[in-house]
Coordinates of C-alpha atoms in Angstrom, one line a residue:
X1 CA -44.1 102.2 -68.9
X2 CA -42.1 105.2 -70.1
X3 CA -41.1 106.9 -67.0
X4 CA -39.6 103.1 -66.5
X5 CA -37.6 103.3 -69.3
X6 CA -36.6 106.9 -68.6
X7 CA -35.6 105.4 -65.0
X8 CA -33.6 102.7 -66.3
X9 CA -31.7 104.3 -68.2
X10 CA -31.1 107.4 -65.9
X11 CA -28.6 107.6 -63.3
X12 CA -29.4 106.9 -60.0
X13 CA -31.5 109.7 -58.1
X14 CA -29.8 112.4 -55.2
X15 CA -32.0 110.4 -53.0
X16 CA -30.7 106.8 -53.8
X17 CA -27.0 107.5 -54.3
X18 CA -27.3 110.3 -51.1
X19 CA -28.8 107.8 -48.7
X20 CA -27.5 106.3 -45.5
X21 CA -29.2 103.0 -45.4
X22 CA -32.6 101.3 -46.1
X23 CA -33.3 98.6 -43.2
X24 CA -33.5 94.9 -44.2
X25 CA -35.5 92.1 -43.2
X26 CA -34.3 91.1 -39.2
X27 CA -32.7 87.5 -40.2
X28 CA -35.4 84.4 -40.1
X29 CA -38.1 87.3 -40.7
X30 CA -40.3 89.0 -43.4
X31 CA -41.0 91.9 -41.7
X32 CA -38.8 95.1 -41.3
X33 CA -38.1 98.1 -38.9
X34 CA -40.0 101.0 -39.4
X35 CA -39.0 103.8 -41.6
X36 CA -37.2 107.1 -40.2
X37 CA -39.9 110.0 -41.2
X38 CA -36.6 111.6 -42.3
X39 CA -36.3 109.3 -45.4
X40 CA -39.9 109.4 -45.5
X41 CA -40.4 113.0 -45.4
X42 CA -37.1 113.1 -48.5
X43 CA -39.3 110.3 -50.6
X44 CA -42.3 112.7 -50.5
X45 CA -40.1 115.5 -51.8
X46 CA -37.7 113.3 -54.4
X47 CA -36.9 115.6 -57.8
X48 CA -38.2 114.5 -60.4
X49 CA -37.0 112.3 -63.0
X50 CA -35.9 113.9 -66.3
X51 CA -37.8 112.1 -69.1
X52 CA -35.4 112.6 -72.1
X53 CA -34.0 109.9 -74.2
X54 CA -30.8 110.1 -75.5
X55 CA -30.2 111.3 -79.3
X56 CA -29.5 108.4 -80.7
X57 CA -32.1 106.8 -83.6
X58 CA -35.3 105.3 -82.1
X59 CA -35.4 102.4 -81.5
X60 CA -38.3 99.6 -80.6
X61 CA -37.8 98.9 -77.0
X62 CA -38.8 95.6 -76.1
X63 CA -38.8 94.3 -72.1
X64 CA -39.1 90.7 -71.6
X65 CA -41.4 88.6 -69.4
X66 CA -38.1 88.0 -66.8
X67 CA -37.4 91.7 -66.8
X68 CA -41.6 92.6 -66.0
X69 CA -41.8 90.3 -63.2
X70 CA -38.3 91.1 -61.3
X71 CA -38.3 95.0 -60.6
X72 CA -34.8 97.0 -61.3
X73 CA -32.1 96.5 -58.8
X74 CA -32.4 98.7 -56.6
X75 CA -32.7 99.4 -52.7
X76 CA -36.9 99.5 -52.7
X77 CA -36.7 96.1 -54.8
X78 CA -34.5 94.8 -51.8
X79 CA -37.3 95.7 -49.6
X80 CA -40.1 94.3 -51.8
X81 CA -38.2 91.1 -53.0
X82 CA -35.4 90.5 -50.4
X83 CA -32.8 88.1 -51.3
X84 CA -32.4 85.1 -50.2
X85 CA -30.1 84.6 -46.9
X86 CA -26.6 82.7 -47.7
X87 CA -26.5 79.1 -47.5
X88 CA -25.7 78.0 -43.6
X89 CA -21.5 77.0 -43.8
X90 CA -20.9 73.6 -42.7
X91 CA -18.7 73.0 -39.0
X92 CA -15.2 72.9 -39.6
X93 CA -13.3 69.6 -39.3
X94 CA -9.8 68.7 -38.8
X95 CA -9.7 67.3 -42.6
X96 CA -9.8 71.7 -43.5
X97 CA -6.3 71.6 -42.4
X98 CA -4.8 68.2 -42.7
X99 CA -5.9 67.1 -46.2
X100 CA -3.4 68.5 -48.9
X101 CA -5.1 71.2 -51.6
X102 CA -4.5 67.9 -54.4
X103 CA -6.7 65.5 -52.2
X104 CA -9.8 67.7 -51.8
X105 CA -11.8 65.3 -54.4
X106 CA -11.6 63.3 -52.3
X107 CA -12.6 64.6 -48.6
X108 CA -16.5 64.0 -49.3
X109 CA -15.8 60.6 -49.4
X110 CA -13.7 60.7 -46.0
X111 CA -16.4 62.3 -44.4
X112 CA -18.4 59.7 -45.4
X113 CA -16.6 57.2 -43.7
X114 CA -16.5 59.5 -40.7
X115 CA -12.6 59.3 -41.0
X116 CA -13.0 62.8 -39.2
X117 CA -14.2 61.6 -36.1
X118 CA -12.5 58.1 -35.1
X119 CA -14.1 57.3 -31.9
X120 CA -16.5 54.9 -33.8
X121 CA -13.4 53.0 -35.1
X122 CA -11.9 52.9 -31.6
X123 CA -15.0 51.4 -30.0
X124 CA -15.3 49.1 -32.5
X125 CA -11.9 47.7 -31.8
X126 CA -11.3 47.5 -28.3
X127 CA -13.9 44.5 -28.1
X128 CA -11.4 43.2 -30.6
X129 CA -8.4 44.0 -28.7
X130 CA -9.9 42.1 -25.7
X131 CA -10.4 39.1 -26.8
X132 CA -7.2 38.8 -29.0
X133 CA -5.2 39.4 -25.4
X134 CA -7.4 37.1 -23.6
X135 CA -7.5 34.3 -25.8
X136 CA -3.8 34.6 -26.1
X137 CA -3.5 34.4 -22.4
X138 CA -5.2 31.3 -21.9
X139 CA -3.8 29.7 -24.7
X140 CA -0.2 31.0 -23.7
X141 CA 0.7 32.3 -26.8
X142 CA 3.8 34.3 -27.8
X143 CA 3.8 37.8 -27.5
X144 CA 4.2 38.1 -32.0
X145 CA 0.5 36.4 -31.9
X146 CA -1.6 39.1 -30.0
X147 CA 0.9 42.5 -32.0
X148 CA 0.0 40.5 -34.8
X149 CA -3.8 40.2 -34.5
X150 CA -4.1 43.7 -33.1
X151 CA -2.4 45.4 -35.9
X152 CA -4.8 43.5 -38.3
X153 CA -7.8 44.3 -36.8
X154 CA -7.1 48.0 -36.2
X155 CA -6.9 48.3 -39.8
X156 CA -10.0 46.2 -40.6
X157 CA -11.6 48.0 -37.7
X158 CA -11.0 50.8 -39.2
X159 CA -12.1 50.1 -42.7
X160 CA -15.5 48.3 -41.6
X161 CA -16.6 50.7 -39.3
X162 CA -16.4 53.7 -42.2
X163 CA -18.5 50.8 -44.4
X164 CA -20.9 50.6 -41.6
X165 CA -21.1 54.4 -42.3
X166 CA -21.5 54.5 -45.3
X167 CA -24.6 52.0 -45.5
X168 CA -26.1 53.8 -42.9
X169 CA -26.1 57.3 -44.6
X170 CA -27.2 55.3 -48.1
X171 CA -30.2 54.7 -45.7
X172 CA -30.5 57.6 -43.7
X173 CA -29.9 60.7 -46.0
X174 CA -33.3 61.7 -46.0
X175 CA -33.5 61.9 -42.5
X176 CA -30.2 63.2 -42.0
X177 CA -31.3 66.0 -43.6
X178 CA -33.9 67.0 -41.2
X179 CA -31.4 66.6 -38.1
X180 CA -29.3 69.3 -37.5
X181 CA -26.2 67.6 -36.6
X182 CA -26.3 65.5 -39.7
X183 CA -27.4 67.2 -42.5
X184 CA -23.5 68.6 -42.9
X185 CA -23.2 64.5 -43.8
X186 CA -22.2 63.9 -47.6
X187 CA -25.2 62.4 -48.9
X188 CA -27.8 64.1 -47.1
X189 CA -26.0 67.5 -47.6
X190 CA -25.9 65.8 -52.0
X191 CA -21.7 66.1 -52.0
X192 CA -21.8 62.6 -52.8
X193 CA -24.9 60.8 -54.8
X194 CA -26.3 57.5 -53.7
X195 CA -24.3 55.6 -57.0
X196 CA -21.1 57.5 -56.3
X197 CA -21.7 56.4 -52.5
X198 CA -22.7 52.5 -53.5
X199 CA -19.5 52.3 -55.4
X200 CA -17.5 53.8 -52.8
X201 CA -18.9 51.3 -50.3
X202 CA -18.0 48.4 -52.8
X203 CA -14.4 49.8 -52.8
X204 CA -14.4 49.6 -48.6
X205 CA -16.2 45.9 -48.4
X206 CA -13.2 44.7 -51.2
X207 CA -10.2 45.8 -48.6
X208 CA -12.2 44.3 -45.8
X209 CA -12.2 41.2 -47.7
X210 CA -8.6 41.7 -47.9
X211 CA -8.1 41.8 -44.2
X212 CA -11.1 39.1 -43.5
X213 CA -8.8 36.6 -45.6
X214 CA -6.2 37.2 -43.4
X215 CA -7.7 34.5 -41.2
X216 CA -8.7 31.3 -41.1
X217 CA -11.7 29.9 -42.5
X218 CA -13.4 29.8 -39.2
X219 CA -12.9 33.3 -38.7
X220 CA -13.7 34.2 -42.3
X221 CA -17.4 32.7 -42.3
X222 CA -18.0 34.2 -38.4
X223 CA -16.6 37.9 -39.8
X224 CA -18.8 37.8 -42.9
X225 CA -21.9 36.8 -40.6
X226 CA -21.5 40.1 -38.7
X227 CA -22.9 41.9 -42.0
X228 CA -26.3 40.7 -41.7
X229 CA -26.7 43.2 -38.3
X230 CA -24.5 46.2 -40.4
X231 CA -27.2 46.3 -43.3
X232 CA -30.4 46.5 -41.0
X233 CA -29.1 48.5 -38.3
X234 CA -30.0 51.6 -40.1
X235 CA -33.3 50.2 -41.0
X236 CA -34.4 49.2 -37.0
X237 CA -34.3 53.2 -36.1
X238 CA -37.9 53.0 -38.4
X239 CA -39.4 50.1 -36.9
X240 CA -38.7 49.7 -33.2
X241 CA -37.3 52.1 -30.3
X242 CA -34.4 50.0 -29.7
X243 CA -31.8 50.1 -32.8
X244 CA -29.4 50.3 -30.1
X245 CA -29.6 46.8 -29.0
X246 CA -28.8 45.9 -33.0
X247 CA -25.8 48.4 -32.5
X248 CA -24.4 46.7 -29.4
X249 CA -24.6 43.2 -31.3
X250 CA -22.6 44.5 -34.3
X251 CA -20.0 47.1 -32.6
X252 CA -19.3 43.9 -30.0
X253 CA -19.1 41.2 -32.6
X254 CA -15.0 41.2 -32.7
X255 CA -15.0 39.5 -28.9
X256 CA -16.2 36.3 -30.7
X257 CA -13.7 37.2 -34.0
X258 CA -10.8 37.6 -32.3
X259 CA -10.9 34.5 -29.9
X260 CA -11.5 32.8 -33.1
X261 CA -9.0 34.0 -35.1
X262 CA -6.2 33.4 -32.6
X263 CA -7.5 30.2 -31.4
X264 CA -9.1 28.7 -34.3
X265 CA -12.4 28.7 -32.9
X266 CA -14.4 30.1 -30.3
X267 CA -14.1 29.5 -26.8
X268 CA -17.9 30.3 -25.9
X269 CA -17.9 29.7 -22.4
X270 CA -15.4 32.4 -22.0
X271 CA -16.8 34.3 -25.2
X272 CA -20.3 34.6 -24.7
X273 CA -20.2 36.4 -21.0
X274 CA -17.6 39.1 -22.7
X275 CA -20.0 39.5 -25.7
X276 CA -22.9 40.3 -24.3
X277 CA -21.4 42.3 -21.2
X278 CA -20.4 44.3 -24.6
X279 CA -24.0 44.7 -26.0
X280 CA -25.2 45.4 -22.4
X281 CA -21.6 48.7 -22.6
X282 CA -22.9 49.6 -26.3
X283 CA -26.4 50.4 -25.8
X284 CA -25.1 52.2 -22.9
X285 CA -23.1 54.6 -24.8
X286 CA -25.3 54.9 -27.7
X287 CA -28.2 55.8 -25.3
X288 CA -26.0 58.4 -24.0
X289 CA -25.2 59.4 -28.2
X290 CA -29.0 59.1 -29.2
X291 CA -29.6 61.9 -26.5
X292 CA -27.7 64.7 -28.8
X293 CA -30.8 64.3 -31.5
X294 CA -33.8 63.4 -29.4
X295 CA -35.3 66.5 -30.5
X296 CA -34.7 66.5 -34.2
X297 CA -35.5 62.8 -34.0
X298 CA -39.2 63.5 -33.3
X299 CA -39.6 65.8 -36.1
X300 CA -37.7 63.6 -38.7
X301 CA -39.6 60.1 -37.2
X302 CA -36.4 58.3 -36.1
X303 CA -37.1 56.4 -33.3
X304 CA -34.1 55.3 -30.4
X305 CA -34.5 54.2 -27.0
X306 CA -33.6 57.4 -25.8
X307 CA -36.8 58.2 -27.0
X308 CA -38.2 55.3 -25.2
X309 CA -36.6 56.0 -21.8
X310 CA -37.1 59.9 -22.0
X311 CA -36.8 60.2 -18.2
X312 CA -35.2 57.3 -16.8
X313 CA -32.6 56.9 -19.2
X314 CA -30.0 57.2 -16.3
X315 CA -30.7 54.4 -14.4
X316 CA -31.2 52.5 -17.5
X317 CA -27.8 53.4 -18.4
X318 CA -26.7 52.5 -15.0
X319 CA -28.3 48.9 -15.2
X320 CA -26.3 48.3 -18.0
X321 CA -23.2 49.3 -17.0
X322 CA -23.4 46.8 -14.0
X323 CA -24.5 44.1 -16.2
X324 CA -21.3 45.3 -17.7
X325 CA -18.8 45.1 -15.0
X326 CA -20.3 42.3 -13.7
X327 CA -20.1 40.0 -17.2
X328 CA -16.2 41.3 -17.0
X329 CA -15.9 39.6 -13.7
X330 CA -17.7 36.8 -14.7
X331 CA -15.1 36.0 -17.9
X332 CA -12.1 36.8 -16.0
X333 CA -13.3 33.9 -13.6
X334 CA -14.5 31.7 -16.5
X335 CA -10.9 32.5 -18.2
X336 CA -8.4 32.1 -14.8
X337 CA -6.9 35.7 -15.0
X338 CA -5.1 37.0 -12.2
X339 CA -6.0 39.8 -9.4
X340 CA -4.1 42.5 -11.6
X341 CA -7.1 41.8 -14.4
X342 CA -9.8 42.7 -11.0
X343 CA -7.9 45.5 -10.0
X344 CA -7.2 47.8 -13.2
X345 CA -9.9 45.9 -15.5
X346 CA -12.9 45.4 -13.4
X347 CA -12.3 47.9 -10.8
X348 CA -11.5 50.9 -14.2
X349 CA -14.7 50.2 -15.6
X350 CA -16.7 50.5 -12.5
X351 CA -15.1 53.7 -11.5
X352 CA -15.6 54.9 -14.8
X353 CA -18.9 54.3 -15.2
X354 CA -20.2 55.2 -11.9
X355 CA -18.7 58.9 -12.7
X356 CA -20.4 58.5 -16.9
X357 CA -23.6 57.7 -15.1
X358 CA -23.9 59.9 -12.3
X359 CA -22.6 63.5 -14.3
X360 CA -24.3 63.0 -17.5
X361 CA -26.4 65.7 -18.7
X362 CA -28.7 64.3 -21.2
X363 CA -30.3 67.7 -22.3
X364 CA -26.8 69.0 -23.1
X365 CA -25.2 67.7 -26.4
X366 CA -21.7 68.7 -25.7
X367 CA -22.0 66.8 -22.3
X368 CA -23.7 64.0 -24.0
X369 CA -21.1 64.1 -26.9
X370 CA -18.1 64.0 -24.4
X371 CA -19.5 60.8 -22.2
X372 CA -19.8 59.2 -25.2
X373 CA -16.2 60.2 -26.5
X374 CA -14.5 59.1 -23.0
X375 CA -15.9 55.8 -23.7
X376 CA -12.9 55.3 -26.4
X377 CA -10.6 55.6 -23.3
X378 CA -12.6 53.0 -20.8
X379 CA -12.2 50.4 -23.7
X380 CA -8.6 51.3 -23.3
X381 CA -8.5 50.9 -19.6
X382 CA -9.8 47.6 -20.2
X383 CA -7.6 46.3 -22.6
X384 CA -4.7 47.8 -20.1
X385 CA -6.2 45.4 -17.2
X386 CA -6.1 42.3 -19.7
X387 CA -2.3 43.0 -21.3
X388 CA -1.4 43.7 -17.6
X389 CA -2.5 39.8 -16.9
X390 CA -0.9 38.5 -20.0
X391 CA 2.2 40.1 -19.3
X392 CA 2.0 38.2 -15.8
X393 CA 0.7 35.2 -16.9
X394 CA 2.4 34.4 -19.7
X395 CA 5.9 37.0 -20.1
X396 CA 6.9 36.4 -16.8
X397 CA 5.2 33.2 -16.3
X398 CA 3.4 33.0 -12.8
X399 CA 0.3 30.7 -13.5
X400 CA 1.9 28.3 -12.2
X401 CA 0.6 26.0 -15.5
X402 CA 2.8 23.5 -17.0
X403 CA 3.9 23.9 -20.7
X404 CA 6.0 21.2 -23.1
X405 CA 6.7 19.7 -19.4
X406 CA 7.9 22.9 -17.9
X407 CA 6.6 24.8 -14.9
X408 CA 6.1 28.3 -16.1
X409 CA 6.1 29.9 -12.3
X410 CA 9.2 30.5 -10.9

């Protein structure tokens, strides 16, 4: 006990302030390189360690249970009781740059609703977009009705989809913690709790009510139905290999929205083809997305159909996409579009997903990450091939359809 005491008080040996270096773990080990027999040889042969106290009036010396269980600081207590590495820094994202220093409260709460990455947002709306065009086409509606509807679903498209986000992570923060891509994710990373997260996803579903009573009553009652497949999407990855079919249903849902809302109601025999040529397009992609955490899935127990079509997930994907193409077809027959519609709509996607299917690499995330990303830009091709017919049918009038008695073709 003394010489301890004589120690701590004592400065630092020749040895310890004279030494080069004393090797450390190896990272993700407990084990350490061998000593040098130089520093070995200079232990055996340390001075010793003068013993006298200072002059100063005794005094009882008393060291505490904390200080008998962690040894002094020094280089040989690093060896014995190493500390801990640093915490693993989170992946940068664009909001590191663009938020201002005064908004920082609230980038948690962004990330939460994935504002960061706004491909989900963009495949959620293009199914939109479709339908509005269409619907406006056959119904020969100005050009104010589909700028309108399209504006007000981008924002509500973008609002829902970060509430779909949210409710997924209030479900999935345990297991996003166990899956390397997502434990960076607010709630499984505890940047945001589950009540600060349930109130924030109150604050989304009040301004998507705003938008939502933008439309008619039809509209309102269809939109509000869609919530039923947002609140047990998350819970299908538990109980069945194909959540994605759940997903397709919900991320598809605005083809039969935006007919309504622009017509008043739903033309289903168009509809219904688009919609589930959608589905068939969603589970595509999101097979192609579940690829990035097959591995991690397994450990954490999340199921996905990549799971369930470990091997033959590319000619699943390629079924799908030609039930896709081919429902397209189908609804630009059903809805009298014109060749231009074939050409860059039809013909776009096919070529598209012909290259998507063949070039995927399903054991690379970055590959997988980037098919699923380009998929923002096919739902954009597609929308180019319907605006393209409405801007044929309908600007420059060559249907050849009669309107308030007039012949719209020249």
């Amino acid at each position: 006990m003394l010489p301890l005491l004589a120690r701590a008080g004592c400065p630092r040996s020749p040895l310890l302030a004279g030494r080069t270096s004393i090797p450390r773990p190896l990272p993700g080990s407990t084990t350490f390189p061998r000593l040098s027999s130089s520093l070995t040889a200079r232990t055996r042969t340390r001075p010793s360690l003068s013993l006298a106290l200072p002059s100063t009036p005794t005094r009882a010396l008393v060291v505490s249970s904390a200080h008998r269980s962690s040894p002094p600081h020094s280089a040989f207590s690093e060896l014995v009781h190493p500390s801990p590495p640093p915490p693993p820094i989170a992946p940068p994202t664009i909001l590191d740059t663009a938020l201002p220093k005064w908004a920082e409260g609230a980038k948690p709460y962004l990330l939460l609703a994935r504002v960061d990455k706004p491909i989900g947002s963009v495949l959620l709306y293009w199914p939109c977009a479709w339908s509005i065009t269409m619907a406006s086409t056959v119904n020969h509606l100005p050009v104010t009705t589909p700028i309108w509807y399209m504006s007000l679903f981008a924002v509500g498209a973008f609002i829902m989809r970060g509430a779909g986000c949210t409710i997924n992570d209030m479900w999935d923060r345990k297991f996003d913690a166990a899956v390397e891509r997502t434990r960076w994710r607010p709630l499984a990373a505890g940047t945001v709790t589950p009540f600060k997260a349930l109130s924030f996803l109150g604050l989304q579903l009040s301004a998507g009510l705003a938008v939502l009573t933008q439309l008619n009553w039809y509209s309102i009652v269809l939109g509000a139905s869609s919530l039923a497949f947002v609140t047990i999407y998350p819970f299908m990855k538990r109980v069945t290999y194909y959540p994605q079919i759940v997903f397709g249903l919900t991320f598809n849902w605005g083809t039969l929205l935006g007919w309504s809302a622009v017509a008043g109601a739903v033309d289903w025999t168009i509809a219904l083809p688009m919609y589930f040529g959608g589905v068939a397009w969603g589970v595509a992609y999101d097979c192609i997305y579940a690829h990035q955490d097959k591995v991690d899935d397994v450990t954490a127990g999340v199921k996905s159909i990549a799971l369930a079509f470990p091997d033959t997930s590319r000619a699943l994907i390629s079924t799908l996409s030609t039930g896709f193409v081919s429902s397209l077809a189908l609804t630009g027959y059903l809805a009298g579009l014109s060749p231009v519609y074939y050409a860059i709509s039809c013909g776009g996607a096919a070529a598209h997903l012909a290259w998507q299917c063949s070039t995927v690499n399903f054991d690379d995330r970055a590959d997988c990450w980037k098919k699923f990303v380009s998929n923002g830009w096919l739902g954009g091709l597609i929308w180019l091939g319907i605006a393209a017919d409405y801007v044929w049918q309908v600007v420059l009038g060559h249907d050849g359809k009669e309107v308030d008695g007039e012949v719209l073709a020249p």
